[in-house]
Short mmCIF file of C-alpha atoms in Angstrom, two decimals:
data_model
loop_
_atom_site.label_atom_id
_atom_site.label_comp_id
_atom_site.label_asym_id
_atom_site.label_seq_id
_atom_site.Cartn_x
_atom_site.Cartn_y
_atom_site.Cartn_z
CA UNK E 1 70.68 98.21 96.04
CA UNK E 2 74.45 98.52 95.75
CA UNK E 3 74.33 98.26 91.95
CA UNK E 4 71.66 100.98 91.71
CA UNK E 5 73.66 103.24 94.02
CA UNK E 6 76.73 102.66 91.86
CA UNK E 7 74.88 103.19 88.55
CA UNK E 8 72.95 106.27 89.61
CA UNK E 9 75.32 108.72 91.24
CA UNK E 10 74.83 112.43 91.62
CA UNK E 11 75.80 113.55 95.13
CA UNK E 12 73.58 116.31 96.40
CA UNK E 13 70.82 115.65 93.84
CA UNK E 14 67.58 115.20 95.78
CA UNK E 15 65.88 113.35 92.90
CA UNK E 16 68.65 110.76 92.78
CA UNK E 17 68.51 110.37 96.55
CA UNK E 18 64.74 109.75 96.33
CA UNK E 19 65.25 107.06 93.67
CA UNK E 20 67.95 105.36 95.75
CA UNK E 21 65.62 105.43 98.76
CA UNK E 22 62.85 103.90 96.63
CA UNK E 23 65.16 101.04 95.61
CA UNK E 24 66.13 100.40 99.25
CA UNK E 25 62.48 100.30 100.31
CA UNK E 26 61.57 98.08 97.35
CA UNK E 27 64.38 95.62 98.11
CA UNK E 28 63.30 95.31 101.74
CA UNK E 29 59.59 94.85 100.96
CA UNK E 30 57.55 91.66 100.90
CA UNK E 31 56.22 90.44 97.51
CA UNK E 32 52.73 92.04 97.75
CA UNK E 33 54.22 95.46 98.60
CA UNK E 34 56.92 95.04 95.92
CA UNK E 35 54.20 94.29 93.38
CA UNK E 36 52.24 97.41 94.35
CA UNK E 37 55.36 99.58 94.17
CA UNK E 38 56.55 98.14 90.84
CA UNK E 39 53.15 98.30 89.18
CA UNK E 40 52.76 101.92 90.31
CA UNK E 41 56.21 102.78 88.93
CA UNK E 42 55.44 100.94 85.67
CA UNK E 43 52.17 102.84 85.27
CA UNK E 44 53.84 106.20 85.87
CA UNK E 45 56.65 105.43 83.40
CA UNK E 46 54.30 104.11 80.70
CA UNK E 47 51.95 107.06 81.09
CA UNK E 48 54.78 109.58 81.04
CA UNK E 49 56.60 108.08 78.07
CA UNK E 50 53.44 107.39 76.05
CA UNK E 51 52.65 111.11 76.15
CA UNK E 52 55.90 111.78 74.27
CA UNK E 53 54.67 109.85 71.23
CA UNK E 54 57.61 107.44 70.94
CA UNK E 55 57.02 103.75 70.18
CA UNK E 56 57.17 101.67 73.36
CA UNK E 57 58.41 98.18 74.08
CA UNK E 58 59.06 96.37 77.32
CA UNK E 59 61.56 93.87 78.67
CA UNK E 60 60.96 91.95 81.88
CA UNK E 61 63.52 89.90 83.78
CA UNK E 62 63.02 87.55 86.69
CA UNK E 63 66.60 87.95 87.89
CA UNK E 64 66.27 85.41 90.69
CA UNK E 65 64.61 82.77 88.54
CA UNK E 66 61.04 81.75 87.93
CA UNK E 67 58.79 82.68 90.83
CA UNK E 68 55.05 83.11 91.23
CA UNK E 69 55.37 86.64 92.70
CA UNK E 70 57.49 87.81 89.75
CA UNK E 71 55.06 86.50 87.16
CA UNK E 72 52.05 87.80 89.06
CA UNK E 73 53.69 91.23 88.99
CA UNK E 74 54.45 90.93 85.27
CA UNK E 75 50.83 89.91 84.59
CA UNK E 76 49.52 92.94 86.48
CA UNK E 77 51.87 95.21 84.55
CA UNK E 78 50.80 93.74 81.21
CA UNK E 79 47.15 94.08 82.18
CA UNK E 80 47.79 97.82 82.48
CA UNK E 81 49.76 98.17 79.22
CA UNK E 82 51.39 95.80 76.74
CA UNK E 83 52.80 96.35 73.24
CA UNK E 84 49.83 94.57 71.63
CA UNK E 85 47.48 97.11 73.25
CA UNK E 86 48.96 100.09 71.40
CA UNK E 87 46.42 102.36 69.78
#
């Protein structure tokens, strides 16, 4: 949360404040809720960027090490869209 707040700074910008609030909520959530939030965000980003016509690639990190919840989340994201599914 602190890193995101440091990286994304724009005092008075409501959009930035919303993103910082999202990160706080995400960090405090249990794995099933985190998965739902992350998959929803992933879907919105993929859908929005795909419309622009640029080639897409993805990079996942399990920053706290190998964990079942992280890989379950990655699997759900890849089920929605993965580079090998490009049309």
